[in-house]
GROMACS .gro file of N, CA and C in nm:
model
  306
    1MET      N    1  -0.561  -0.781   0.822
    1MET     CA    2  -0.461  -0.660   0.858
    1MET      C    3  -0.491  -0.599   1.004
    2ASN      N    4  -0.582  -0.668   1.081
    2ASN     CA    5  -0.627  -0.626   1.208
    2ASN      C    6  -0.487  -0.625   1.305
    3ASP      N    7  -0.410  -0.732   1.292
    3ASP     CA    8  -0.308  -0.718   1.366
    3ASP      C    9  -0.175  -0.651   1.359
    4ILE      N   10  -0.185  -0.519   1.267
    4ILE     CA   11  -0.074  -0.478   1.254
    4ILE      C   12  -0.074  -0.346   1.305
    5SER      N   13   0.012  -0.268   1.325
    5SER     CA   14   0.024  -0.141   1.410
    5SER      C   15  -0.048  -0.015   1.290
    6PRO      N   16  -0.115   0.082   1.346
    6PRO     CA   17  -0.161   0.198   1.242
    6PRO      C   18  -0.007   0.253   1.164
    7GLN      N   19   0.088   0.270   1.231
    7GLN     CA   20   0.205   0.306   1.146
    7GLN      C   21   0.231   0.231   1.034
    8THR      N   22   0.227   0.075   1.040
    8THR     CA   23   0.269  -0.017   0.933
    8THR      C   24   0.159  -0.030   0.855
    9GLN      N   25   0.017  -0.016   0.885
    9GLN     CA   26  -0.093   0.006   0.796
    9GLN      C   27  -0.033   0.106   0.697
   10THR      N   28  -0.028   0.241   0.753
   10THR     CA   29   0.013   0.343   0.698
   10THR      C   30   0.133   0.341   0.591
   11GLU      N   31   0.223   0.292   0.623
   11GLU     CA   32   0.337   0.249   0.546
   11GLU      C   33   0.311   0.169   0.437
   12LEU      N   34   0.219   0.067   0.434
   12LEU     CA   35   0.181  -0.051   0.343
   12LEU      C   36   0.115   0.033   0.228
   13GLU      N   37   0.039   0.116   0.294
   13GLU     CA   38  -0.069   0.201   0.170
   13GLU      C   39  -0.002   0.284   0.115
   14ALA      N   40   0.110   0.351   0.170
   14ALA     CA   41   0.192   0.460   0.121
   14ALA      C   42   0.269   0.381   0.014
   15ALA      N   43   0.341   0.262   0.024
   15ALA     CA   44   0.376   0.195  -0.055
   15ALA      C   45   0.326   0.157  -0.190
   16VAL      N   46   0.178   0.087  -0.142
   16VAL     CA   47   0.095   0.090  -0.296
   16VAL      C   48   0.045   0.186  -0.362
   17PHE      N   49   0.014   0.312  -0.288
   17PHE     CA   50   0.026   0.427  -0.381
   17PHE      C   51   0.131   0.448  -0.472
   18ARG      N   52   0.266   0.433  -0.413
   18ARG     CA   53   0.387   0.470  -0.474
   18ARG      C   54   0.389   0.357  -0.610
   19ARG      N   55   0.357   0.242  -0.569
   19ARG     CA   56   0.350   0.129  -0.684
   19ARG      C   57   0.247   0.171  -0.807
   20LEU      N   58   0.132   0.220  -0.756
   20LEU     CA   59   0.025   0.234  -0.841
   20LEU      C   60   0.065   0.362  -0.935
   21VAL      N   61   0.134   0.456  -0.859
   21VAL     CA   62   0.187   0.591  -0.941
   21VAL      C   63   0.297   0.538  -1.037
   22ALA      N   64   0.388   0.454  -0.990
   22ALA     CA   65   0.495   0.400  -1.083
   22ALA      C   66   0.432   0.323  -1.199
   23HIS      N   67   0.346   0.234  -1.163
   23HIS     CA   68   0.280   0.160  -1.234
   23HIS      C   69   0.209   0.250  -1.366
   24LEU      N   70   0.145   0.374  -1.324
   24LEU     CA   71   0.107   0.441  -1.425
   24LEU      C   72   0.181   0.516  -1.512
   25ARG      N   73   0.291   0.557  -1.438
   25ARG     CA   74   0.370   0.612  -1.533
   25ARG      C   75   0.425   0.522  -1.638
   26GLU      N   76   0.445   0.395  -1.618
   26GLU     CA   77   0.515   0.316  -1.731
   26GLU      C   78   0.373   0.288  -1.817
   27ARG      N   79   0.294   0.301  -1.803
   27ARG     CA   80   0.139   0.280  -1.885
   27ARG      C   81   0.078   0.406  -1.924
   28PRO      N   82   0.181   0.491  -2.024
   28PRO     CA   83   0.098   0.613  -2.087
   28PRO      C   84  -0.003   0.560  -2.183
   29ASP      N   85  -0.011   0.417  -2.237
   29ASP     CA   86  -0.083   0.385  -2.304
   29ASP      C   87  -0.232   0.392  -2.229
   30ALA      N   88  -0.232   0.372  -2.122
   30ALA     CA   89  -0.372   0.355  -2.057
   30ALA      C   90  -0.422   0.511  -2.034
   31GLN      N   91  -0.510   0.559  -2.106
   31GLN     CA   92  -0.561   0.697  -2.138
   31GLN      C   93  -0.641   0.711  -2.000
   32ASN      N   94  -0.623   0.845  -1.960
   32ASN     CA   95  -0.725   0.929  -1.828
   32ASN      C   96  -0.863   0.853  -1.865
   33ILE      N   97  -0.918   0.895  -2.012
   33ILE     CA   98  -1.037   0.866  -2.021
   33ILE      C   99  -1.077   0.728  -2.003
   34ASP      N  100  -1.012   0.629  -2.032
   34ASP     CA  101  -1.027   0.493  -2.042
   34ASP      C  102  -1.023   0.465  -1.871
   35LEU      N  103  -0.947   0.511  -1.800
   35LEU     CA  104  -0.945   0.491  -1.656
   35LEU      C  105  -1.086   0.531  -1.594
   36MET      N  106  -1.124   0.656  -1.629
   36MET     CA  107  -1.230   0.711  -1.565
   36MET      C  108  -1.319   0.617  -1.620
   37ASN      N  109  -1.350   0.559  -1.745
   37ASN     CA  110  -1.473   0.485  -1.795
   37ASN      C  111  -1.475   0.362  -1.700
   38LEU      N  112  -1.354   0.320  -1.691
   38LEU     CA  113  -1.327   0.173  -1.621
   38LEU      C  114  -1.339   0.158  -1.488
   39ALA      N  115  -1.279   0.259  -1.422
   39ALA     CA  116  -1.272   0.280  -1.275
   39ALA      C  117  -1.297   0.371  -1.195
   40GLY      N  118  -1.356   0.480  -1.286
   40GLY     CA  119  -1.412   0.583  -1.182
   40GLY      C  120  -1.313   0.689  -1.165
   41PHE      N  121  -1.186   0.682  -1.175
   41PHE     CA  122  -1.086   0.761  -1.131
   41PHE      C  123  -0.968   0.756  -1.241
   42CYS      N  124  -0.862   0.859  -1.234
   42CYS     CA  125  -0.774   0.866  -1.343
   42CYS      C  126  -0.669   0.921  -1.263
   43ARG      N  127  -0.541   0.975  -1.335
   43ARG     CA  128  -0.425   1.027  -1.290
   43ARG      C  129  -0.466   1.147  -1.241
   44ASN      N  130  -0.538   1.215  -1.253
   44ASN     CA  131  -0.571   1.347  -1.209
   44ASN      C  132  -0.671   1.326  -1.110
   45CYS      N  133  -0.711   1.256  -1.071
   45CYS     CA  134  -0.803   1.242  -0.954
   45CYS      C  135  -0.699   1.193  -0.831
   46LEU      N  136  -0.585   1.127  -0.866
   46LEU     CA  137  -0.499   1.066  -0.782
   46LEU      C  138  -0.402   1.207  -0.722
   47SER      N  139  -0.371   1.316  -0.855
   47SER     CA  140  -0.327   1.413  -0.793
   47SER      C  141  -0.391   1.517  -0.713
   48ASN      N  142  -0.529   1.521  -0.761
   48ASN     CA  143  -0.621   1.587  -0.657
   48ASN      C  144  -0.637   1.521  -0.523
   49TRP      N  145  -0.642   1.412  -0.508
   49TRP     CA  146  -0.631   1.350  -0.362
   49TRP      C  147  -0.520   1.372  -0.312
   50LEU      N  148  -0.438   1.403  -0.391
   50LEU     CA  149  -0.296   1.431  -0.282
   50LEU      C  150  -0.289   1.549  -0.272
   51LYS      N  151  -0.327   1.665  -0.342
   51LYS     CA  152  -0.340   1.770  -0.309
   51LYS      C  153  -0.432   1.804  -0.190
   52GLU      N  154  -0.553   1.732  -0.201
   52GLU     CA  155  -0.645   1.747  -0.078
   52GLU      C  156  -0.617   1.702   0.061
   53ALA      N  157  -0.507   1.593   0.049
   53ALA     CA  158  -0.460   1.551   0.152
   53ALA      C  159  -0.364   1.623   0.235
   54ALA      N  160  -0.269   1.715   0.134
   54ALA     CA  161  -0.195   1.796   0.179
   54ALA      C  162  -0.273   1.915   0.227
   55ASP      N  163  -0.361   1.959   0.190
   55ASP     CA  164  -0.421   2.074   0.215
   55ASP      C  165  -0.485   2.045   0.357
   56GLU      N  166  -0.542   1.929   0.382
   56GLU     CA  167  -0.582   1.898   0.511
   56GLU      C  168  -0.482   1.912   0.619
   57ARG      N  169  -0.357   1.903   0.591
   57ARG     CA  170  -0.248   1.890   0.671
   57ARG      C  171  -0.182   2.026   0.683
   58GLY      N  172  -0.252   2.131   0.604
   58GLY     CA  173  -0.190   2.267   0.597
   58GLY      C  174  -0.044   2.272   0.541
   59LEU      N  175  -0.031   2.188   0.424
   59LEU     CA  176   0.085   2.178   0.336
   59LEU      C  177   0.076   2.228   0.221
   60ALA      N  178   0.145   2.318   0.195
   60ALA     CA  179   0.124   2.402   0.070
   60ALA      C  180   0.179   2.331  -0.053
   61ILE      N  181   0.100   2.246  -0.119
   61ILE     CA  182   0.145   2.174  -0.253
   61ILE      C  183   0.049   2.228  -0.342
   62SER      N  184   0.102   2.297  -0.472
   62SER     CA  185   0.013   2.343  -0.551
   62SER      C  186  -0.066   2.203  -0.656
   63LYS      N  187  -0.161   2.258  -0.713
   63LYS     CA  188  -0.201   2.171  -0.814
   63LYS      C  189  -0.135   2.148  -0.926
   64ASP      N  190  -0.019   2.173  -0.964
   64ASP     CA  191   0.066   2.176  -1.069
   64ASP      C  192   0.165   2.084  -1.015
   65ALA      N  193   0.206   2.098  -0.884
   65ALA     CA  194   0.317   2.012  -0.812
   65ALA      C  195   0.242   1.877  -0.799
   66SER      N  196   0.124   1.887  -0.750
   66SER     CA  197   0.081   1.735  -0.707
   66SER      C  198   0.072   1.668  -0.854
   67ARG      N  199   0.037   1.730  -0.958
   67ARG     CA  200   0.003   1.628  -1.079
   67ARG      C  201   0.137   1.618  -1.144
   68GLU      N  202   0.255   1.686  -1.111
   68GLU     CA  203   0.374   1.653  -1.170
   68GLU      C  204   0.436   1.515  -1.099
   69HIS      N  205   0.387   1.514  -0.929
   69HIS     CA  206   0.438   1.410  -0.873
   69HIS      C  207   0.376   1.279  -0.916
   70VAL      N  208   0.235   1.292  -0.968
   70VAL     CA  209   0.185   1.181  -1.001
   70VAL      C  210   0.252   1.127  -1.172
   71TYR      N  211   0.226   1.240  -1.239
   71TYR     CA  212   0.248   1.212  -1.391
   71TYR      C  213   0.400   1.160  -1.395
   72GLY      N  214   0.504   1.239  -1.310
   72GLY     CA  215   0.632   1.205  -1.340
   72GLY      C  216   0.681   1.290  -1.422
   73MET      N  217   0.628   1.412  -1.453
   73MET     CA  218   0.673   1.541  -1.533
   73MET      C  219   0.577   1.634  -1.523
   74PRO      N  220   0.587   1.763  -1.585
   74PRO     CA  221   0.525   1.855  -1.577
   74PRO      C  222   0.346   1.785  -1.673
   75TYR      N  223   0.254   1.826  -1.630
   75TYR     CA  224   0.107   1.801  -1.715
   75TYR      C  225   0.098   1.799  -1.838
   76GLU      N  226   0.135   1.941  -1.842
   76GLU     CA  227   0.122   1.975  -2.017
   76GLU      C  228   0.241   1.889  -2.097
   77ASP      N  229   0.359   1.868  -2.060
   77ASP     CA  230   0.454   1.765  -2.123
   77ASP      C  231   0.372   1.639  -2.139
   78TRP      N  232   0.319   1.596  -2.028
   78TRP     CA  233   0.268   1.465  -2.028
   78TRP      C  234   0.149   1.501  -2.137
   79LYS      N  235   0.067   1.547  -2.148
   79LYS     CA  236  -0.046   1.547  -2.233
   79LYS      C  237   0.039   1.569  -2.378
   80ARG      N  238   0.089   1.627  -2.389
   80ARG     CA  239   0.180   1.663  -2.545
   80ARG      C  240   0.235   1.525  -2.593
   81GLN      N  241   0.302   1.452  -2.492
   81GLN     CA  242   0.392   1.304  -2.527
   81GLN      C  243   0.291   1.224  -2.545
   82HIS      N  244   0.171   1.219  -2.460
   82HIS     CA  245   0.105   1.072  -2.465
   82HIS      C  246  -0.053   1.091  -2.446
   83GLN      N  247  -0.104   1.190  -2.423
   83GLN     CA  248  -0.247   1.235  -2.452
   83GLN      C  249  -0.307   1.198  -2.598
   84LYS      N  250  -0.409   1.119  -2.627
   84LYS     CA  251  -0.468   1.125  -2.752
   84LYS      C  252  -0.611   1.183  -2.731
   85ASP      N  253  -0.673   1.209  -2.865
   85ASP     CA  254  -0.811   1.264  -2.847
   85ASP      C  255  -0.919   1.134  -2.818
   86ALA      N  256  -1.000   1.178  -2.735
   86ALA     CA  257  -1.087   1.086  -2.717
   86ALA      C  258  -1.187   1.077  -2.828
   87THR      N  259  -1.209   0.910  -2.873
   87THR     CA  260  -1.293   0.896  -2.937
   87THR      C  261  -1.451   0.957  -2.896
   88ALA      N  262  -1.549   0.949  -2.974
   88ALA     CA  263  -1.673   0.961  -2.979
   88ALA      C  264  -1.745   0.847  -2.858
   89GLU      N  265  -1.696   0.755  -2.880
   89GLU     CA  266  -1.753   0.651  -2.807
   89GLU      C  267  -1.676   0.655  -2.646
   90GLN      N  268  -1.547   0.692  -2.644
   90GLN     CA  269  -1.513   0.706  -2.521
   90GLN      C  270  -1.584   0.841  -2.426
   91GLN      N  271  -1.609   0.953  -2.531
   91GLN     CA  272  -1.673   1.058  -2.481
   91GLN      C  273  -1.827   1.034  -2.430
   92ALA      N  274  -1.886   0.946  -2.485
   92ALA     CA  275  -2.042   0.902  -2.465
   92ALA      C  276  -2.020   0.817  -2.331
   93LYS      N  277  -1.941   0.706  -2.305
   93LYS     CA  278  -1.911   0.629  -2.203
   93LYS      C  279  -1.894   0.721  -2.108
   94PHE      N  280  -1.813   0.810  -2.119
   94PHE     CA  281  -1.773   0.910  -1.989
   94PHE      C  282  -1.905   1.000  -1.945
   95ALA      N  283  -1.951   1.033  -2.058
   95ALA     CA  284  -2.085   1.117  -2.039
   95ALA      C  285  -2.197   1.023  -1.914
   96ASP      N  286  -2.198   0.909  -2.003
   96ASP     CA  287  -2.278   0.837  -1.936
   96ASP      C  288  -2.266   0.788  -1.777
   97GLY      N  289  -2.145   0.764  -1.777
   97GLY     CA  290  -2.100   0.710  -1.633
   97GLY      C  291  -2.133   0.862  -1.532
   98HIS      N  292  -2.080   0.985  -1.592
   98HIS     CA  293  -2.111   1.096  -1.494
   98HIS      C  294  -2.257   1.119  -1.479
   99ALA      N  295  -2.340   1.093  -1.585
   99ALA     CA  296  -2.521   1.079  -1.551
   99ALA      C  297  -2.525   1.002  -1.448
  100LYS      N  298  -2.477   0.913  -1.427
  100LYS     CA  299  -2.497   0.780  -1.343
  100LYS      C  300  -2.422   0.806  -1.200
  101GLY      N  301  -2.369   0.916  -1.184
  101GLY     CA  302  -2.294   0.946  -1.060
  101GLY      C  303  -2.143   0.908  -1.022
  102HIS      N  304  -2.092   0.859  -1.140
  102HIS     CA  305  -1.941   0.833  -1.153
  102HIS      C  306  -1.854   0.982  -1.087
   0.00000   0.00000   0.00000
């Protein structure tokens, strides 16, 4: 990818982000705790990164707005419709991952 312009690279990366967000919206069965345990990030991380990028550019985007962008609906609605209680095994794996610096 060294032979493409910075603008094209940005456009490709933006397209990948949009596709990842669309994929996660289509897969509410992929629980955030499972994403964290497997990959070290989840939908909330994506929304936080989006807000941080906006903040760095002086754009006023609220945490709720960034979450709604990633989830495709208000966060509380998504939790009510899709989030399941984490099992003891999921919680233990999450705690172990955080202890190791994830």
